[in-house]
Structure formats: structure tokens, C-alpha cells
Coordinates of C-alpha atoms in Angstrom, one line a residue:
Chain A
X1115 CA 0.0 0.0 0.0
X1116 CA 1.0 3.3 -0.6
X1117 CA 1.1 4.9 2.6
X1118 CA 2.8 2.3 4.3
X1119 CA 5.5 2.6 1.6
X1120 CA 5.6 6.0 2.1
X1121 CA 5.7 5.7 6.3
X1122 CA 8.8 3.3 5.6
X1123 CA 10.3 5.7 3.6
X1124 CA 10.0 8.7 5.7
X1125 CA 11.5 5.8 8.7
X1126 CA 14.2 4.9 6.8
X1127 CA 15.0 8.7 6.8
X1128 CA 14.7 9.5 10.2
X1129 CA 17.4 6.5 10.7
X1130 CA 19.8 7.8 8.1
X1131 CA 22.4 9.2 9.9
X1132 CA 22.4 13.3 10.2
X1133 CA 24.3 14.7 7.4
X1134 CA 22.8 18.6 7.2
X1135 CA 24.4 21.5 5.5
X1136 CA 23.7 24.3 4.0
X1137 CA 23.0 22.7 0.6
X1138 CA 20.5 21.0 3.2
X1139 CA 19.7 16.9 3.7
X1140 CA 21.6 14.0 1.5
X1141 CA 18.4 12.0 -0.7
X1142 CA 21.0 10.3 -2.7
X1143 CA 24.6 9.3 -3.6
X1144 CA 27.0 7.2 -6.0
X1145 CA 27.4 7.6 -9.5
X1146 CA 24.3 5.4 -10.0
X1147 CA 22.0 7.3 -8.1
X1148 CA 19.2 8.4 -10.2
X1149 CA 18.1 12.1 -9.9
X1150 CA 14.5 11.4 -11.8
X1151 CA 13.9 8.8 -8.4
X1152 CA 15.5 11.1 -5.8
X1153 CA 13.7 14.1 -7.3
X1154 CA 10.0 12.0 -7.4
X1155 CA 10.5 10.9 -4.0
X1156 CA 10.8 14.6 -2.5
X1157 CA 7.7 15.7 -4.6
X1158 CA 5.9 12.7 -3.5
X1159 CA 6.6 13.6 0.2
X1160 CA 5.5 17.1 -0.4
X1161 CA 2.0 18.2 0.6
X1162 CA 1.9 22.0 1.6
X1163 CA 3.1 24.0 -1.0
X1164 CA 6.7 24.6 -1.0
X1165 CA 10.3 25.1 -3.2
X1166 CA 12.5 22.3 -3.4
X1167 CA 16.2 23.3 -3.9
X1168 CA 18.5 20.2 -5.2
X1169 CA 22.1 20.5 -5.7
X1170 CA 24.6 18.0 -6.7
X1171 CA 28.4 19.5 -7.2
X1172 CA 28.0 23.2 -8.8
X1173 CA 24.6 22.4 -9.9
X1174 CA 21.0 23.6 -8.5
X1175 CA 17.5 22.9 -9.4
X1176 CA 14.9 24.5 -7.6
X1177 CA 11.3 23.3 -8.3
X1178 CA 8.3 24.5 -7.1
X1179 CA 5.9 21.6 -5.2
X1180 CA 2.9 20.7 -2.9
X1181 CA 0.1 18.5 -3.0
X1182 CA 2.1 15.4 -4.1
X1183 CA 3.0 17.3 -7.7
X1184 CA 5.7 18.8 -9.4
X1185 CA 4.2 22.4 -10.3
X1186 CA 7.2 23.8 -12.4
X1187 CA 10.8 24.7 -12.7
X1188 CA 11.6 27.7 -10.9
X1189 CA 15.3 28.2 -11.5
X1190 CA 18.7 25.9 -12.5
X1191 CA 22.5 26.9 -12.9
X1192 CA 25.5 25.1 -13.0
X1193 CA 27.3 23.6 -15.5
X1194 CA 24.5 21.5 -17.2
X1195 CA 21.5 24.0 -16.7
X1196 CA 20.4 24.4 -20.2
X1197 CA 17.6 21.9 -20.7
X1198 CA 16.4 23.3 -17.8
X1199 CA 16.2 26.8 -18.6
X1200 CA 13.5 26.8 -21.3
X1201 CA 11.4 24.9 -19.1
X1202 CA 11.4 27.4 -16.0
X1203 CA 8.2 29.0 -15.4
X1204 CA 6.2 26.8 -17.9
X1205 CA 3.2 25.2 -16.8
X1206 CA 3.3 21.1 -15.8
X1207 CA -0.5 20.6 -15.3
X1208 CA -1.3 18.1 -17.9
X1209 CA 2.0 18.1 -19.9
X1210 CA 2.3 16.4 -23.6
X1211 CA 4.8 13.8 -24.6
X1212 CA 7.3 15.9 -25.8
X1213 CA 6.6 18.4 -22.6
X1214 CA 7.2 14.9 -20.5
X1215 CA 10.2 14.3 -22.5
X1216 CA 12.2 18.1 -22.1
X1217 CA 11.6 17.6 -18.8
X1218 CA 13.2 14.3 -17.4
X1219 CA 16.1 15.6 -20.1
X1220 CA 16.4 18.2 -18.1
X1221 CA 15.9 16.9 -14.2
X1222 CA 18.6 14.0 -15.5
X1223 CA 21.1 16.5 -16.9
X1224 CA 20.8 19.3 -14.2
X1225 CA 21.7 16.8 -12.0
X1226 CA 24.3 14.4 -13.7
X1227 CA 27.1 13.6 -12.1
X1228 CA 28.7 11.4 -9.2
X1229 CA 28.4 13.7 -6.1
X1230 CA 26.0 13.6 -3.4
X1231 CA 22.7 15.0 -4.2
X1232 CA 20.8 17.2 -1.5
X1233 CA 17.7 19.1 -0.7
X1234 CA 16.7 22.1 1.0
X1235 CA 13.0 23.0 1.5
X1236 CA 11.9 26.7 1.3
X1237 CA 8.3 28.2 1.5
X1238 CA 7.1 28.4 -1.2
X1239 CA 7.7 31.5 -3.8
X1240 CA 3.9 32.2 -4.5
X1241 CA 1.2 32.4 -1.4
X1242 CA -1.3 31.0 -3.7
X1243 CA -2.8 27.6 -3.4
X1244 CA -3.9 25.8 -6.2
X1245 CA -4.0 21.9 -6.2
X1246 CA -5.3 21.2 -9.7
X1247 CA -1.6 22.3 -10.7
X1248 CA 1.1 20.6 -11.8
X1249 CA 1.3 16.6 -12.0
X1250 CA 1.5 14.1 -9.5
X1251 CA 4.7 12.6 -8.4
X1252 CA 3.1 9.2 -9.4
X1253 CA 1.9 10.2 -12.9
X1254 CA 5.9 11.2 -13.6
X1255 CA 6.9 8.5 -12.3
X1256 CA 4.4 6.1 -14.3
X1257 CA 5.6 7.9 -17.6
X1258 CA 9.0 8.0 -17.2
X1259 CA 9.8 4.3 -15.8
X1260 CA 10.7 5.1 -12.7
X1261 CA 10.0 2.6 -9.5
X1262 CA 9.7 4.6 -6.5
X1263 CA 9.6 1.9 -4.2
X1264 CA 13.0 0.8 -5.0
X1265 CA 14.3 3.7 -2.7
X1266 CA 12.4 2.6 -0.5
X1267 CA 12.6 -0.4 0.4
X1268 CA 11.0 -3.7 -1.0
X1269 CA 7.8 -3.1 -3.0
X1270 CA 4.8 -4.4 -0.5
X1271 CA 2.9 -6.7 -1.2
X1272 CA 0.0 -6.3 -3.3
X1273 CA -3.6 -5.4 -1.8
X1274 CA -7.2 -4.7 -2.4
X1275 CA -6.6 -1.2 -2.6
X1276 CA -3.9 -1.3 -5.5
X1277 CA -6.2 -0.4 -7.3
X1278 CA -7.8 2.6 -5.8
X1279 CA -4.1 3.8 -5.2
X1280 CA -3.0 3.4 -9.1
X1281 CA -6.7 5.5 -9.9
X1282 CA -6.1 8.0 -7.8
X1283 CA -2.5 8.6 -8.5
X1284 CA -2.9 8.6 -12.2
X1285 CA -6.2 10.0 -12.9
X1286 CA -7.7 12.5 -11.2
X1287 CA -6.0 15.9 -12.0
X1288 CA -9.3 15.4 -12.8
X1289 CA -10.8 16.2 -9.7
X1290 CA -12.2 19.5 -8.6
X1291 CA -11.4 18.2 -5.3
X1292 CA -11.2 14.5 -3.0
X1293 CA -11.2 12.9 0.2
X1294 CA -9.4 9.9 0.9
X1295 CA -11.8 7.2 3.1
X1296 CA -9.7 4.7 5.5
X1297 CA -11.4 2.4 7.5
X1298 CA -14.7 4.7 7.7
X1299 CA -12.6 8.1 8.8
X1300 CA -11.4 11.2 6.8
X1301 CA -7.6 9.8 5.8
X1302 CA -6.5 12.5 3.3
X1303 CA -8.0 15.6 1.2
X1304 CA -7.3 18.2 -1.2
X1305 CA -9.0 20.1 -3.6
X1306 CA -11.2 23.5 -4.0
X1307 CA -11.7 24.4 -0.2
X1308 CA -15.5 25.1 -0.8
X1309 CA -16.3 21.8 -2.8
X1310 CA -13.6 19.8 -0.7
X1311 CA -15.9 21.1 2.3
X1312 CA -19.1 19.6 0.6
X1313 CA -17.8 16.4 0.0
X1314 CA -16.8 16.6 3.6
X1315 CA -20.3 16.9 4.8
X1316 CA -21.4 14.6 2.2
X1317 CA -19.0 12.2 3.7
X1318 CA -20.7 11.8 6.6
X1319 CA -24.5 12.0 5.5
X1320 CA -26.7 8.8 5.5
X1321 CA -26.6 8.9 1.2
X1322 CA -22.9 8.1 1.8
X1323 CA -23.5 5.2 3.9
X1324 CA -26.2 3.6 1.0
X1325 CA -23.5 4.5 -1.5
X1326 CA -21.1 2.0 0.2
X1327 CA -22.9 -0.5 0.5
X1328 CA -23.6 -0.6 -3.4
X1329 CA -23.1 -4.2 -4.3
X1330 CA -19.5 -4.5 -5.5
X1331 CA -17.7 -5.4 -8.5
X1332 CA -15.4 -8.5 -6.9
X1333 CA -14.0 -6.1 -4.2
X1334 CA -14.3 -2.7 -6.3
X1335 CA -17.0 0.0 -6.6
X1336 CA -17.4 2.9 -9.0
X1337 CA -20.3 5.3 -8.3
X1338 CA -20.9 8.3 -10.3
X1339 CA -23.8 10.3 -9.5
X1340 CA -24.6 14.0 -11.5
X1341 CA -26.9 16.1 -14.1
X1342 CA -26.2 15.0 -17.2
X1343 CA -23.2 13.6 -19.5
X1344 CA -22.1 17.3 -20.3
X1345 CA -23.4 19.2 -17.2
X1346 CA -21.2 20.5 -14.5
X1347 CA -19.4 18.5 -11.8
X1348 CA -20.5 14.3 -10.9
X1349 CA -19.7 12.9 -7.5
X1350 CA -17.5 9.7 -8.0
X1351 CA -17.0 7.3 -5.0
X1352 CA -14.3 4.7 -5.6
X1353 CA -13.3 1.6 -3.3
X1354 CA -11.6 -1.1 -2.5
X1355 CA -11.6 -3.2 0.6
X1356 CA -11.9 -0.7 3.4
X1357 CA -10.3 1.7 1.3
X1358 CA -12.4 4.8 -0.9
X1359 CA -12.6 8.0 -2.1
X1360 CA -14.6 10.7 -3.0
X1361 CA -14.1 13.0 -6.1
X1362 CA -16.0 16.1 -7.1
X1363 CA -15.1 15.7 -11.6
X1364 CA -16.3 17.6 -14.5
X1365 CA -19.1 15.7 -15.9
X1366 CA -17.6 15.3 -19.3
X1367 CA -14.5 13.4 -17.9
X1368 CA -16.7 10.7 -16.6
X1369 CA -15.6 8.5 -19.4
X1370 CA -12.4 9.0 -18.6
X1371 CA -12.3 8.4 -15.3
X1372 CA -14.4 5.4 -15.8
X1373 CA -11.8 3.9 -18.1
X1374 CA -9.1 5.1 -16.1
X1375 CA -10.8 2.8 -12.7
X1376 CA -11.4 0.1 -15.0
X1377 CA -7.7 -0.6 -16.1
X1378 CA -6.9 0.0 -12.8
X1379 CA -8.9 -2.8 -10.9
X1380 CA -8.6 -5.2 -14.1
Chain B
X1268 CA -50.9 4.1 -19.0
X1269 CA -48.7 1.4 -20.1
X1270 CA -49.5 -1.3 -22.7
X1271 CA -47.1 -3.8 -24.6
X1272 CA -46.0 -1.6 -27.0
X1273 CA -44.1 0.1 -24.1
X1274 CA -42.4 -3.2 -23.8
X1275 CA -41.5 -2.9 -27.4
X1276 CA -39.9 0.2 -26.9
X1277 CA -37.3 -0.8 -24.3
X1278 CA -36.7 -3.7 -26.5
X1279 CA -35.9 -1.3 -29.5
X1280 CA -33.8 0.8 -27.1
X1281 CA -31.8 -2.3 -26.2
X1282 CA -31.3 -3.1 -29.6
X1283 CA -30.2 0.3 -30.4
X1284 CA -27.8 0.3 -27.6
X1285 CA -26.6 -2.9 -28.4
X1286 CA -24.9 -5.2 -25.2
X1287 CA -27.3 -4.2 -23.5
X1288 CA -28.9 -7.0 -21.4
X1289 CA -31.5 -5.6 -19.3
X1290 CA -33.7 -2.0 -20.2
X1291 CA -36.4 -1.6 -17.2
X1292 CA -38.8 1.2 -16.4
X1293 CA -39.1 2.3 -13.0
X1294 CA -41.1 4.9 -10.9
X1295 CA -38.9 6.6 -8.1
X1296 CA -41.7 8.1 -6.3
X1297 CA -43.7 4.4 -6.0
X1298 CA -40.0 2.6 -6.0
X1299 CA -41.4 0.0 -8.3
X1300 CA -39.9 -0.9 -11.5
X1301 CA -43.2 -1.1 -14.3
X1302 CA -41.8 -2.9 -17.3
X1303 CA -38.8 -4.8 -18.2
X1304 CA -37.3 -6.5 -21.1
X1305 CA -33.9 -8.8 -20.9
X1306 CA -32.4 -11.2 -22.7
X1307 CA -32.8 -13.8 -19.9
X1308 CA -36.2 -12.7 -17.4
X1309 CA -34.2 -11.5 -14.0
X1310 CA -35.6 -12.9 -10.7
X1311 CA -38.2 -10.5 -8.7
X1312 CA -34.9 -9.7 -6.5
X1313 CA -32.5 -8.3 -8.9
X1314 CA -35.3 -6.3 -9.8
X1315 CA -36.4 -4.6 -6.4
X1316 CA -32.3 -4.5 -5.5
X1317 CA -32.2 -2.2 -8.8
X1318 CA -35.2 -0.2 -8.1
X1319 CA -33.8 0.1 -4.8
X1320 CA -30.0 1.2 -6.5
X1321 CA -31.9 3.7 -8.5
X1322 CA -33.7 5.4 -5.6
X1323 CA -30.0 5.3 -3.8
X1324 CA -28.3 7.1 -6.2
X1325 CA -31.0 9.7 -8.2
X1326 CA -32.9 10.4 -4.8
X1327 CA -30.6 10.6 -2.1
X1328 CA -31.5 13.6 0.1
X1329 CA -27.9 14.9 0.7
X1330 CA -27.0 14.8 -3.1
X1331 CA -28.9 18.1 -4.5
X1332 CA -26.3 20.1 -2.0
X1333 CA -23.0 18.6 -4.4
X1334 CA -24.7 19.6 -7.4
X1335 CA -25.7 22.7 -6.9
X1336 CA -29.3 22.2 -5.9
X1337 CA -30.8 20.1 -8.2
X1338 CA -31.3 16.5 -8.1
X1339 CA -29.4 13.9 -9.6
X1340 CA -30.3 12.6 -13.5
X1341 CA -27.9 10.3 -14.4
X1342 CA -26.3 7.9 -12.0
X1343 CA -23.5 5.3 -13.5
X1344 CA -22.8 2.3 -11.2
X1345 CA -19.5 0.4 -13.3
X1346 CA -17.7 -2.9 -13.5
X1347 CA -14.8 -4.3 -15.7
X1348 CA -17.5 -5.8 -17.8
X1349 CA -20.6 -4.5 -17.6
X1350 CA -22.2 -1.2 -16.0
X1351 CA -25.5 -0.3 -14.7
X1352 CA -27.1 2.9 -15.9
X1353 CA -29.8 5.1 -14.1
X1354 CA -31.4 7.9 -16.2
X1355 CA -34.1 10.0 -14.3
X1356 CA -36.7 11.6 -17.1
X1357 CA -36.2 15.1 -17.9
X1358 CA -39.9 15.4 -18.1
X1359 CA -41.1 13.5 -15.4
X1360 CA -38.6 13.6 -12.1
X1361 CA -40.6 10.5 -10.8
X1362 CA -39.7 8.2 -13.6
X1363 CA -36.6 6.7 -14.6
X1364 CA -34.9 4.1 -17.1
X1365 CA -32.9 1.3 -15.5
X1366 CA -30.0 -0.3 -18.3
X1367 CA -27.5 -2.8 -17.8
X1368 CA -24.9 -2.7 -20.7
X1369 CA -21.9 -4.1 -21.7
X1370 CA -18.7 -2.4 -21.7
X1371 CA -17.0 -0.4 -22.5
X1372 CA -19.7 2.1 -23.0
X1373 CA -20.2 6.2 -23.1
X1374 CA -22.0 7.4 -20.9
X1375 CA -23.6 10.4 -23.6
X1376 CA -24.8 7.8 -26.1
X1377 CA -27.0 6.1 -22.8
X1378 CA -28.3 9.1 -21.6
X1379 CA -29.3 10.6 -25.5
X1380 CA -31.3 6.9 -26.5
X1381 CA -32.7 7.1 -22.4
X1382 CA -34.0 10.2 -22.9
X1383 CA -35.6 10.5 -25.9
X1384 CA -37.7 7.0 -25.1
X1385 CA -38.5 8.8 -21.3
X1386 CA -39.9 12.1 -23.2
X1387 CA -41.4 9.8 -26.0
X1388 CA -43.1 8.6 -22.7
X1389 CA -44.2 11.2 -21.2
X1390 CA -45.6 13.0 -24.6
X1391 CA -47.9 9.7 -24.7
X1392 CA -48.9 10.1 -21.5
X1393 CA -50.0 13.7 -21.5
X1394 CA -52.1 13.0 -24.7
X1395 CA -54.0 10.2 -23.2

């Protein structure tokens, strides 16, 4: 599961022996060490929004981050900066294939090289909030080959909620906002504060008790519930064994999403 | 009221649809479902458990607040292989179109077919 991996991880940190400066805390060293996993990780761990500044010898890359996604390139220098310099200040939210492709160029190239790398959080440049932005950690990840969970450890085993973890880490930049269900308790949200606050009440209303107990697809339920095909937002409840989630989506990227669940639980 | 031309109708919508194994009329308001056609005729239980899914997800009394005010009128419940659709009528909030279909499926093409046999309905009904 994917919070256990990331507990472990954040463990296996806290045990790492103390090694601070002022290029702040060692993710990764050895000529081997990949920057696309040691860069993924950091934005995976990252849920308030915030700058991440990586160095690794003369070189820096600072990123901007929060809600578990990688918003943009805020600045690079050092001897290999220049695939990352067209990229600063362009948008990440839903990035093409060549977009996807200029960017691991440039997070692998900025940080090349055989040194140490390191991080340093800062708050972030801009006040504003937005969670829609950027892409998720995951998603990257996912497109670019990368296996997160070999820094961390052995990959767990897999559970009923695989598949609820795959949907919501690849699909919904979708969602207008969400609230993560554990065990029948508020586990995680994000989103729009005003329509993250009425799935919130939603969450607790007698409509969301019928809802889960919707006869199941083997161990899986999707729920969508709006207007019509093409008219404003649908509510979408997801689970898996004890696991589920509430989105808020556009109503025309019901299709979607439906496909999206449907790989993911096949 | 309904006679067996009705019947015929959510046969021709099935047909239309194509993989689509089960069309049923229901009215929300009575929660009884009024007319069915299937390939294969379903047990009195999977019948009242879909009227009963219907009612669940189109008149839930917490759901108008997440979309802004209004009631639900389209409702998808999915699997890997099959999906059940609830349509509420435009014209008529108390009645509603039950289909099970094969997937994969849009959801636009469903609700368009669902539709225009609900307000066929309801036309029929207000010249009687």
C-alpha cells in the first residue's frame, strides 16, 4: 500500500544518519543514483506548497511543489542548466509527450554527475494555493519508468486497494477536489476548499452510507452520480476493501475516469 | 398508462444500444420498476435491488447540496464488464430508465437513446 510505503520511507529517513548543510539533507549518492527517483520521491513527500532546492556539485534545481505534484521549474545553474532553462516558469498541469520528454532531459542533466545529491526545503515562492496544478509525483513516475519503491525499500505486497491507489494517482488531476476514506474516517483531502468542504459533509450523511454499500464489482465499486453527461461536476465514490474516495469531476471526464478505474482494478 | 407496445420500446432501445442486457422502467416516487425487457427474465430480486440502486443514487436527500441544488439525473454504477445505468426523465422527475450494458460504453450515447424514449413517454402520457 501506498502509505505504508511512504511511512517506511519517511523511517528509513529519520534513521539515516544526520548529514545537514547548507545545501541542506543528503536523498541520494553514488554515480548510479538516479536524480529522476531522488527528485519524485521529495515531490511525493510534499504536501503544503513549498520550493524544493536540489544540488549535486555546482549544480542547482529548484522546483516548485505541494500536493504530491511537481508544479514547475523555478530556476537551474550550473554547469548543465540548459535543458532546464527553457522549461522554467512553464506550466506542468497536464503536460504532452514531448513536454514529459524536455523535462526528465532536463531533471537527468541538471543533476548528472557522481556527487552527493541534496535538498533544502523553502516556502514556497507564490502564497497562492492551487491543487489542480502541476502533476502528480506518481503520474511522472508512471511515464518515465521510474519505481519509486526501489528507494524505499522492497515493494509491498500487493492489496485490495492497489487499485484505488493506481486511480487516484494517475487519474484524477481530474478532480475538482477529494477525500481519501480509511477504515470509515477522513484519511487525506485536497482540492477547491468550498467543494472539498461539501464532499466533507457529504461524507458523513446517511446517502454516503447507502452508496457504500452498493453491491460490488469483486472487491471494487465505482459510483458516479450527477446532471447529465455534459453538465457541470459528478460525485464519484471509488473503493476497494476498506479503502475509498470521494471525487468532485467535471461531468464530461466521466468517461475517462471510468476507463481510467477500469484498467486500474482489471 | 402502459400497454405492450411500451415493452417494445425498451426492447428497440436495447437493440439500439446494443450489449445491452437488461432495459427496465421504474417509478422513483412508487419505487417500483413497471416494465422490463432482458435477454434472460431476472428474478423478482434483482429487480427490487435495482429499483432500490436507483432510488439510492438519483434520490438521495444529501446529493442536491454537491450539485448545486438540483437533483441527480444520471447515475453510472460500473464494472470491468458490464455497467449499470440510471437515467431520471427530464420530463417527469418521478420516472426513470434502469439499463445494464456491456462495456465499454459512453455514458452520452446512454443518456441521448434514455432520454428521448422517457420524453417519448411522457408525450404519450399527457395525450391520453
Amino acid at each position: 500500500m501506498k502509505d505504508a510505503r511512504r511511512l517506511k520511507n519517511r523511517i528509513r529517513k529519520l534513521n539515516a544518519p544526520a548529514r545537514q548543510s547548507e545545501q541542506g539533507r543528503e536523498i541520494a549518492s553514488g554515480a548510479d543514483a538516479s536524480p529522476l527517483a531522488a527528485v519524485l520521491l521529495e515531490v511525493d513527500e510534499t504536501m503544503l506548497p513549498r520550493r524544493l532546492v536540489f544540488s549535486r556539485g555546482d549544480a542547482r534545481l529548484s522546483l516548485s511543489a505541494g500536493n504530491r505534484r511537481l508544479i514547475g521549474i523555478e530556476h537551474a545553474e550550473g554547469s548543465a542548466e540548459a535543458p532546464a532553462k527553457p522549461l522554467m516558469g512553464v506550466s506542468l498541469t497536464r503536460p504532452d509527450v514531448a513536454l514529459l520528454g524536455r523535462l526528465r532531459d532536463a531533471l537527468t542533466t541538471a543533476l548528472a554527475g557522481s556527487e552527493p545529491i541534496f535538498v533544502r526545503t523553502e516556502p514556497a515562492a507564490d502564497g497562492q494555493v492551487d491543487f489542480a496544478a502541476g502533476t502528480t509525483a506518481q503520474a511522472l513516475a508512471s511515464a518515465w519508468g521510474v519505481d519509486l519503491s526501489a528507494d524505499a525499500g522492497p515493494p509491498d505486497a500487493p492489496d485490495e486497494a492497489g487499485g484505488l491507489d493506481m486511480f487516484l494517482t494517475t487519474a484524477p488531476s481530474l478532480a475538482r477536489a477529494w477525500v481519501r476514506l480509511s477504515s470509515g474516517g477522513i484519511a487525506d483531502t485536497g482540492g477547491d476548499p468550498a467543494t472539498l468542504g461539501r464532499l466533507q459533509a457529504f461524507a458523513g450523511s446517511a446517502d454516503m452510507a447507502n452508496i457504500d454499500m452498493v453491491p460490488a464489482s469483486g472487491s471494487n465499486r465505482f459510483v458516479a452520480i450527477g446532471r447529465s453527461p455534459d453538465d457541470g461536476d459528478c460525485l464519484l465514490f471509488v473503493s476497494a476493501g476498506l479503502e475509498a474516495a470521494l471525487l468532485m469531476i467535471p461531468a464530461e471526464t466521466l468517461d475517462q475516469a471510468k476507463k481510467t478505474w477500469q484498467d486500474a482494478v482489471r | 398508462m402502459f400497454d405492450i407496445s411500451f415493452e417494445k420500446e425498451l426492447d428497440a432501445l436495447r437493440e439500439a444500444l446494443g450489449n445491452c442486457r437488461l432495459a427496465a422502467f421504474a417509478d422513483l416516487s412508487a419505487r417500483m420498476v413497471l416494465r422490463v425487457s432482458a435477454d434472460e427474465r431476472p428474478r423478482r430480486e434483482e429487480i427490487d435491488a435495482l429499483c432500490d440502486l436507483a432510488v439510492t443514487c438519483l434520490d438521495g436527500p444529501a446529493l442536491p447540496a454537491l450539485l448545486d441544488g438540483e437533483p441527480p439525473f444520471s447515475a453510472v454504477v460500473a464494472g470491468t464488464e458490464e455497467s449499470r445505468f440510471f437515467i431520471r426523465s427530464l420530463s417527469d422527475p418521478s420516472d426513470a430508465l434502469i439499463l445494464i450494458v456491456g462495456e465499454p460504453v459512453e455514458q452520452a450515447g446512454i443518456w441521448a437513446a434514455a432520454q428521448d424514449l422517457l420524453n417519448r413517454h411522457s408525450a404519450g402520457e399527457d395525450a391520453s
